Tab-separated table of C-alpha atoms in Angstrom:
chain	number	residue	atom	x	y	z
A	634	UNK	CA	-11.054	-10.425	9.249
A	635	UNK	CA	-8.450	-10.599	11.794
A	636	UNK	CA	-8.811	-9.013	15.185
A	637	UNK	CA	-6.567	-5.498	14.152
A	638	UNK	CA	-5.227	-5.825	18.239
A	639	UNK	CA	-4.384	-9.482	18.022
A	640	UNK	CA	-2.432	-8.839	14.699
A	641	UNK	CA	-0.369	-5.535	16.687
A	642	UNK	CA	0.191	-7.987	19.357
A	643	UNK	CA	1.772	-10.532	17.079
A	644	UNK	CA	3.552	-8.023	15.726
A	645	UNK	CA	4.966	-6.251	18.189
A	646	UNK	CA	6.766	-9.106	19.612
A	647	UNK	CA	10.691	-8.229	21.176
A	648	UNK	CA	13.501	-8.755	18.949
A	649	UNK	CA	11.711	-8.880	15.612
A	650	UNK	CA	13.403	-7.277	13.006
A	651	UNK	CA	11.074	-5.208	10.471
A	652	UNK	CA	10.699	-5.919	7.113
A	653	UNK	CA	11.353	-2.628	6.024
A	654	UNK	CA	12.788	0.532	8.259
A	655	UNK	CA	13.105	3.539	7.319
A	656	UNK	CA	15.162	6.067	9.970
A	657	UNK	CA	14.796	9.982	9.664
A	658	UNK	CA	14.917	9.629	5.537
A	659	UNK	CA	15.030	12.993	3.840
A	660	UNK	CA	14.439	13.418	0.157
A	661	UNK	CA	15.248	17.090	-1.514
A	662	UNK	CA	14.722	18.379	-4.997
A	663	UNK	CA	17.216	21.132	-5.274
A	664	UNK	CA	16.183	23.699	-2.599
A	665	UNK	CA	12.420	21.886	-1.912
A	666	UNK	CA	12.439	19.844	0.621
A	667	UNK	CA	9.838	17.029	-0.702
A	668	UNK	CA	10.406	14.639	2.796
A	669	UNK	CA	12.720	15.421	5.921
A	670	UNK	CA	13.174	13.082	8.791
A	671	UNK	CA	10.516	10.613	8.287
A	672	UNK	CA	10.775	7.126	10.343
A	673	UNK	CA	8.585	4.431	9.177
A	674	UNK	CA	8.506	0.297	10.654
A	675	UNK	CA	6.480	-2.614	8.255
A	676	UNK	CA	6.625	-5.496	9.913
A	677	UNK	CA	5.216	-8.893	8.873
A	678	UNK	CA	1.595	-9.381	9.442
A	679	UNK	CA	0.975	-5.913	10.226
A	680	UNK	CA	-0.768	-2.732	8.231
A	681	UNK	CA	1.670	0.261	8.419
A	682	UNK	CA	-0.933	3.262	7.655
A	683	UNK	CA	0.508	6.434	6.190
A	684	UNK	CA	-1.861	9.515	6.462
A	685	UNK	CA	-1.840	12.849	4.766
A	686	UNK	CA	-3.032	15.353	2.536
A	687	UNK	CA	-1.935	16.120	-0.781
A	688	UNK	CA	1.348	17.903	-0.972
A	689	UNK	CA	2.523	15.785	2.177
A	690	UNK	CA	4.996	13.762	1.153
A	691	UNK	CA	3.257	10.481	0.851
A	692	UNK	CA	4.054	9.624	-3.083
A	693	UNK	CA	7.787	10.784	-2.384
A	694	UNK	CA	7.789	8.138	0.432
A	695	UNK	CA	6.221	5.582	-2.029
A	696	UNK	CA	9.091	6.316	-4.432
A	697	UNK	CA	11.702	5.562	-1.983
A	698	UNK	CA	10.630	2.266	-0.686
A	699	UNK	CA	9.503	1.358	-4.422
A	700	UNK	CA	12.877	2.091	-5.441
A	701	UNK	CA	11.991	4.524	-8.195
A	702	UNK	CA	14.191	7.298	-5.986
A	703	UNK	CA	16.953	7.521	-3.531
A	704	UNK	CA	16.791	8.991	-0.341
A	705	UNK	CA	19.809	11.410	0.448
A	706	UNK	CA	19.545	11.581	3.904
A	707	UNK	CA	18.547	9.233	7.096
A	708	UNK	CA	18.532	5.021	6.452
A	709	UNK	CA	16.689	2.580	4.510
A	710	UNK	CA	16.855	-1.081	6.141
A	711	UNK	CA	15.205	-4.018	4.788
A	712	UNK	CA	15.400	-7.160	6.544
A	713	UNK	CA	17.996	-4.940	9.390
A	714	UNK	CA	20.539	-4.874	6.133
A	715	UNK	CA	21.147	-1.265	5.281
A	716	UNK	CA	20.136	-0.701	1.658
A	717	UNK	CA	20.018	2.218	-0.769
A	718	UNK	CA	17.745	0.713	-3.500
A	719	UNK	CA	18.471	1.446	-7.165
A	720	UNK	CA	15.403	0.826	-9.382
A	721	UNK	CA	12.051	-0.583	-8.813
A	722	UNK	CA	12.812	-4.314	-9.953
A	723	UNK	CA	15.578	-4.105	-7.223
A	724	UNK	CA	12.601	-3.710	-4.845
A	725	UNK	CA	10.874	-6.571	-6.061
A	726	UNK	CA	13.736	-8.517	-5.947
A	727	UNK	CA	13.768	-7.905	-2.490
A	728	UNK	CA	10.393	-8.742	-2.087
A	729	UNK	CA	8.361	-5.227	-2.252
A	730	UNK	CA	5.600	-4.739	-4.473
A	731	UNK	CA	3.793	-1.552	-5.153
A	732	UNK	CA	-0.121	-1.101	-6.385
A	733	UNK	CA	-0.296	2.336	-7.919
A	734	UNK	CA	-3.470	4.260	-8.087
A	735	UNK	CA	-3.831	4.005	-11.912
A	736	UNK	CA	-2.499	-0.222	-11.365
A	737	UNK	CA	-0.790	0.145	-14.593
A	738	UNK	CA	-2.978	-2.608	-15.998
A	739	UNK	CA	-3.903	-3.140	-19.832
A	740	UNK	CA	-7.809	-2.333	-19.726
A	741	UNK	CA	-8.714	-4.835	-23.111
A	742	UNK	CA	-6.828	-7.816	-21.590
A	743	UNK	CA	-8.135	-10.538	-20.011
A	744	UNK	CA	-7.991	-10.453	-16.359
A	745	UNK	CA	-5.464	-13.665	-16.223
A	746	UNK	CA	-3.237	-11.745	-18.785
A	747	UNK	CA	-3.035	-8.847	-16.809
A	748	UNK	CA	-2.417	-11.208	-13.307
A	749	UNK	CA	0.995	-12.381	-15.350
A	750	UNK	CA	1.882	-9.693	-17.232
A	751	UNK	CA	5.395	-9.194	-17.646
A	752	UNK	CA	6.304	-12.589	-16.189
A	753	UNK	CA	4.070	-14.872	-18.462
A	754	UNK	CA	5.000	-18.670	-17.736
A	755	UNK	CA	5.803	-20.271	-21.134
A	756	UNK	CA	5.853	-24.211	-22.425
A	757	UNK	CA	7.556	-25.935	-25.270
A	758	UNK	CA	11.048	-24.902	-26.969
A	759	UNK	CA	12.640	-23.335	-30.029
A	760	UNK	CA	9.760	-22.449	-32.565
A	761	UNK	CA	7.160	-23.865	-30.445
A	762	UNK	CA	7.691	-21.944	-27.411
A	763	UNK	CA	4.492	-20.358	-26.396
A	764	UNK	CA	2.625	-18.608	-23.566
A	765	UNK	CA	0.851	-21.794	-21.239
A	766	UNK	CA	-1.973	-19.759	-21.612
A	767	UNK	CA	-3.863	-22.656	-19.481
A	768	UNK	CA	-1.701	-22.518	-17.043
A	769	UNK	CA	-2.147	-18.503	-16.256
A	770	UNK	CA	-5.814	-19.171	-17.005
A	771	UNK	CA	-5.826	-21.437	-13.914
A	772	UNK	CA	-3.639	-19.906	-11.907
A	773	UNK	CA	-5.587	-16.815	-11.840
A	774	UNK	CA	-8.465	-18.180	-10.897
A	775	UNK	CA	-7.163	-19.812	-8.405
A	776	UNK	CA	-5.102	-17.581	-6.761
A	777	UNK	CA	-8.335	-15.328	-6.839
A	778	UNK	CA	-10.120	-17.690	-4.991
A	779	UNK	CA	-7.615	-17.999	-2.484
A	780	UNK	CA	-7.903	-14.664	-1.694
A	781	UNK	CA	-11.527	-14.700	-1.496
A	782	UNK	CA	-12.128	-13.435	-4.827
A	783	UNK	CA	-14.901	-15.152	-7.289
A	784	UNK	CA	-15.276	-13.445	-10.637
A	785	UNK	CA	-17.340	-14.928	-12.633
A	786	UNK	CA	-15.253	-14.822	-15.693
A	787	UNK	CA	-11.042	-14.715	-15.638
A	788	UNK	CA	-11.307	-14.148	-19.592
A	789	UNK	CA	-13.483	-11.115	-19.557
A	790	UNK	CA	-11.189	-7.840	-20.153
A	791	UNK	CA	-10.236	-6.359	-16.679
A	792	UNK	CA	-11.368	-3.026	-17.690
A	793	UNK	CA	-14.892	-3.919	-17.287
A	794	UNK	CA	-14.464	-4.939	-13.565
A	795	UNK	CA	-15.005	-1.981	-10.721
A	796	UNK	CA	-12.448	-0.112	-9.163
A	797	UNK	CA	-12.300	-2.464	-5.939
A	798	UNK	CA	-12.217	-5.600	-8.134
A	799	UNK	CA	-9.262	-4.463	-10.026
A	800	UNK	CA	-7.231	-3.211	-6.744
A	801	UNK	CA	-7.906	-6.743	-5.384
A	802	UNK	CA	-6.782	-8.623	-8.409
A	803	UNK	CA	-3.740	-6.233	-8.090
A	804	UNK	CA	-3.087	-7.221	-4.446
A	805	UNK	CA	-3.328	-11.229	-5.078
A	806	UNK	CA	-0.910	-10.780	-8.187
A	807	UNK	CA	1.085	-9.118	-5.493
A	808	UNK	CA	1.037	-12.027	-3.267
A	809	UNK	CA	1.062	-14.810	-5.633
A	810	UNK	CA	4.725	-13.682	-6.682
A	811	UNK	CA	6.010	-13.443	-3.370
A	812	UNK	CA	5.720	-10.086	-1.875
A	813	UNK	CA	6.703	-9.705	1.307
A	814	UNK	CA	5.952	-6.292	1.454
A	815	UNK	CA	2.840	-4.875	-0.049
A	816	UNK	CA	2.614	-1.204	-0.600
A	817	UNK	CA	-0.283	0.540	-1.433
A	818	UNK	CA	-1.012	3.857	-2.981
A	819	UNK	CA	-4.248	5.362	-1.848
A	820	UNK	CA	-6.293	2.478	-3.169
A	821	UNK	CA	-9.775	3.169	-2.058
A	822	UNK	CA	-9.545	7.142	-2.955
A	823	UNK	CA	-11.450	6.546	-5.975
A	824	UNK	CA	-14.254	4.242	-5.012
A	825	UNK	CA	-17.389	4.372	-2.930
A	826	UNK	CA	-18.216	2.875	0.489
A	827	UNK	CA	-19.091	-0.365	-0.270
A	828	UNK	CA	-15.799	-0.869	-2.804
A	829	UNK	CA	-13.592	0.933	-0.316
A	830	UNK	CA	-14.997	-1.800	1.941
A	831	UNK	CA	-14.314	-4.526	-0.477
A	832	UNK	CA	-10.446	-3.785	-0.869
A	833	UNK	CA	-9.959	-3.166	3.032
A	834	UNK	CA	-11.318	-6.470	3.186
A	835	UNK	CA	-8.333	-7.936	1.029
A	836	UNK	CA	-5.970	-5.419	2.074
A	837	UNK	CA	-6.410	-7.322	5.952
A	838	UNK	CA	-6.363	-10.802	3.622
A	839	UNK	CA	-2.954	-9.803	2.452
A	840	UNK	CA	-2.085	-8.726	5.917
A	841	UNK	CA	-2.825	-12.392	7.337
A	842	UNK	CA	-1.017	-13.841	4.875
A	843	UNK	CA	1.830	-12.879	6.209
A	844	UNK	CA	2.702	-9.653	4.274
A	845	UNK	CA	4.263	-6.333	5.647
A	846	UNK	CA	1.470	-3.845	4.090
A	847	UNK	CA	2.515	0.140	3.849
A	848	UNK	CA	-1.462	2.086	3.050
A	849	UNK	CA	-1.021	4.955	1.902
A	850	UNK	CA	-4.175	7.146	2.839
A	851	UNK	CA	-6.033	10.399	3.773
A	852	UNK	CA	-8.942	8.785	4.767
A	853	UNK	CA	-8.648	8.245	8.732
A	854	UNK	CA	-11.609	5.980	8.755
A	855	UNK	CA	-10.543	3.789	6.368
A	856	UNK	CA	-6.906	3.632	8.166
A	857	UNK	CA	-8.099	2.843	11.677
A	858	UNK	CA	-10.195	0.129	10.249
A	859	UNK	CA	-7.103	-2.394	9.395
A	860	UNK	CA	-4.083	-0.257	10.776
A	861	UNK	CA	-1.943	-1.447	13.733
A	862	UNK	CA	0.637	1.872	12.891
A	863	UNK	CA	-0.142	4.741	11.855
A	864	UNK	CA	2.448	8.006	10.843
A	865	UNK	CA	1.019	11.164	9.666
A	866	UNK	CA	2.825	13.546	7.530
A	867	UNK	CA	2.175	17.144	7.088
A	868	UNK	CA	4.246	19.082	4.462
A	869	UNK	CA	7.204	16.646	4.016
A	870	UNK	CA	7.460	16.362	7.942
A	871	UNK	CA	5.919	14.056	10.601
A	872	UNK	CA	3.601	14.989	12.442
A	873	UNK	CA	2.837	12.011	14.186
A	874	UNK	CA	3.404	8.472	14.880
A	875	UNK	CA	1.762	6.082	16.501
A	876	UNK	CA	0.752	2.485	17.509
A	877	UNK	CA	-2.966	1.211	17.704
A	878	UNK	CA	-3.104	1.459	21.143
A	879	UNK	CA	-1.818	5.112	21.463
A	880	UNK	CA	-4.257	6.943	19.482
A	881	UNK	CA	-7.915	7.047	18.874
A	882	UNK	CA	-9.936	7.617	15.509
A	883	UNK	CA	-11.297	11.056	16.865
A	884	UNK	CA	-7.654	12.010	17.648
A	885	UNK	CA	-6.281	10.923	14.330
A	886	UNK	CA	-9.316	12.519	12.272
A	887	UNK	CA	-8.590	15.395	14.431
A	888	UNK	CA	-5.045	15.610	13.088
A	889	UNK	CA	-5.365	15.006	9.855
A	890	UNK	CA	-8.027	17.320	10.072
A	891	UNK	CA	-5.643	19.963	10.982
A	892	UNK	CA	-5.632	19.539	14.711
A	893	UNK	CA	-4.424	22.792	16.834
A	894	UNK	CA	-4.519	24.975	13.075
A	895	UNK	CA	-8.173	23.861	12.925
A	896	UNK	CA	-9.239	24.818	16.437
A	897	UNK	CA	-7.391	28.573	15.838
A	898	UNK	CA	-8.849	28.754	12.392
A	899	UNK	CA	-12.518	27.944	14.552
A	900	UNK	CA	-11.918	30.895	17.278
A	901	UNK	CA	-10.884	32.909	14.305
A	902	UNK	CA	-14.159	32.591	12.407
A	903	UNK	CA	-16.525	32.627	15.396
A	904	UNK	CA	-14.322	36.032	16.642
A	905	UNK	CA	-16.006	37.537	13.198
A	906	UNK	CA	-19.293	36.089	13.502
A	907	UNK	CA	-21.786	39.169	14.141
């Protein structure tokens, strides 16, 4: 894996223009306010970490830069060009992908149907036009490989691989069609420590490939592991943003902890203690 300093370093470098921006975005649902002034940078080669709790605004924010919503207040820039995007395949278009929690995969399928679903390659014409099912067959396992994956078998239905296996066979789909933005909804939340381990490893693979990756997390160890940025939210607001360099993992577990709230809530408990 990458040195996580090197990578901010080549990141950070003047006059680079992020992949995606996002400048004091607000998103409202009637009267609720679901997200309100939230500033967020993904640049190439870098892991943008998003951290909160539930009820924070982090699957609001995934809807905006997935394109499933539009923000009504603040700016949206991708590649410095101000955008207000319009549905999700106008986000791929522009080169984001998104890897839900539930991946929206087929469980009986093979795993190389499942890599190309949607956007199977095809070979002959007319009446003989048919999927190049050899093709996606080798493809998959290639791309796989490429990535660092070996499973044993790309015919065997994807359901029966683990959690981690099927987030990483997500992520190289992700990056075999050209993503240049990966975003990622809580994708270790579900698995244990040697999965979540596993998919952090790819999730850094993806990030040396070049890609602009957006983690969306509440798990401060796993986000200080790969993360070169890191913005916390706290009931549709930020409550903090910062580079590598400008926090530490005791600080960051601290806040998403519940930081100053969590130190009254202590004196108040230990006040009642007989």
């Amino acid at each position: 894996m990458t040195d996580v300093t090197e990578a901010t370093e080549a990141a950070a470098e003047p006059g680079r223009t992020p992949l995606v921006e996002l400048d004091d975005v607000s998103k409202y649902y009637g009267n609720i306010r679901a997200l309100e002034g939230v500033s967020l940078e993904v640049h190439a080669g870098e892991i943008s970490c998003v951290l909160g709790d539930n009820g924070a605004g982090k699957s609001t924010l995934i809807k905006i830069i997935a394109g499933l919503h539009q923000h009504d207040a603040g700016s949206l820039r991708i590649d410095g060009e101000e955008t207000r995007l319009g549905s999700p395949r106008e986000a791929l278009d522009l080169g984001i992908a998104t890897v839900y929690q539930d991946l929206a995969v087929v469980p009986l399928m093979p795993v190389w149907r499942n890599f190309f679903l949607g956007s199977e390659p095809t070979k002959g014409s007319g009446p003989f036009k048919r999927m190049d099912v050899d093709l996606m067959r080798e493809t998959t396992r290639a791309e796989l490989l490429r990535m660092g994956i070996d499973l044993r078998d790309v015919d065997q239905p994807i359901g029966t691989l683990s959690g981690g296996e099927r987030q990483c066979v997500a992520i190289a789909r992700a990056v075999y069609f050209g993503a240049k933005v990966l975003v990622l909804d809580e994708p270790t939340a579900a698995l244990g420590v040697k999965q979540s381990g596993v998919v952090l490893k790819y999730v850094a693979a993806a990030r040396d490939a070049g890609l602009g990756v957006v983690l969306i997390t509440h798990n401060p160890h796993h986000a200080y592991l790969v993360g070169n940025r890191f913005v916390l939210l706290k009931r549709g607001a930020m409550s903090g943003s910062y580079a590598r360099d400008e926090v530490t993992l005791d600080e960051l577990t601290r806040q998403m902890a519940g930081g100053s709230e969590l130190d009254d809530l202590r004196h108040e408990l230990e006040s009642r203690t007989p």
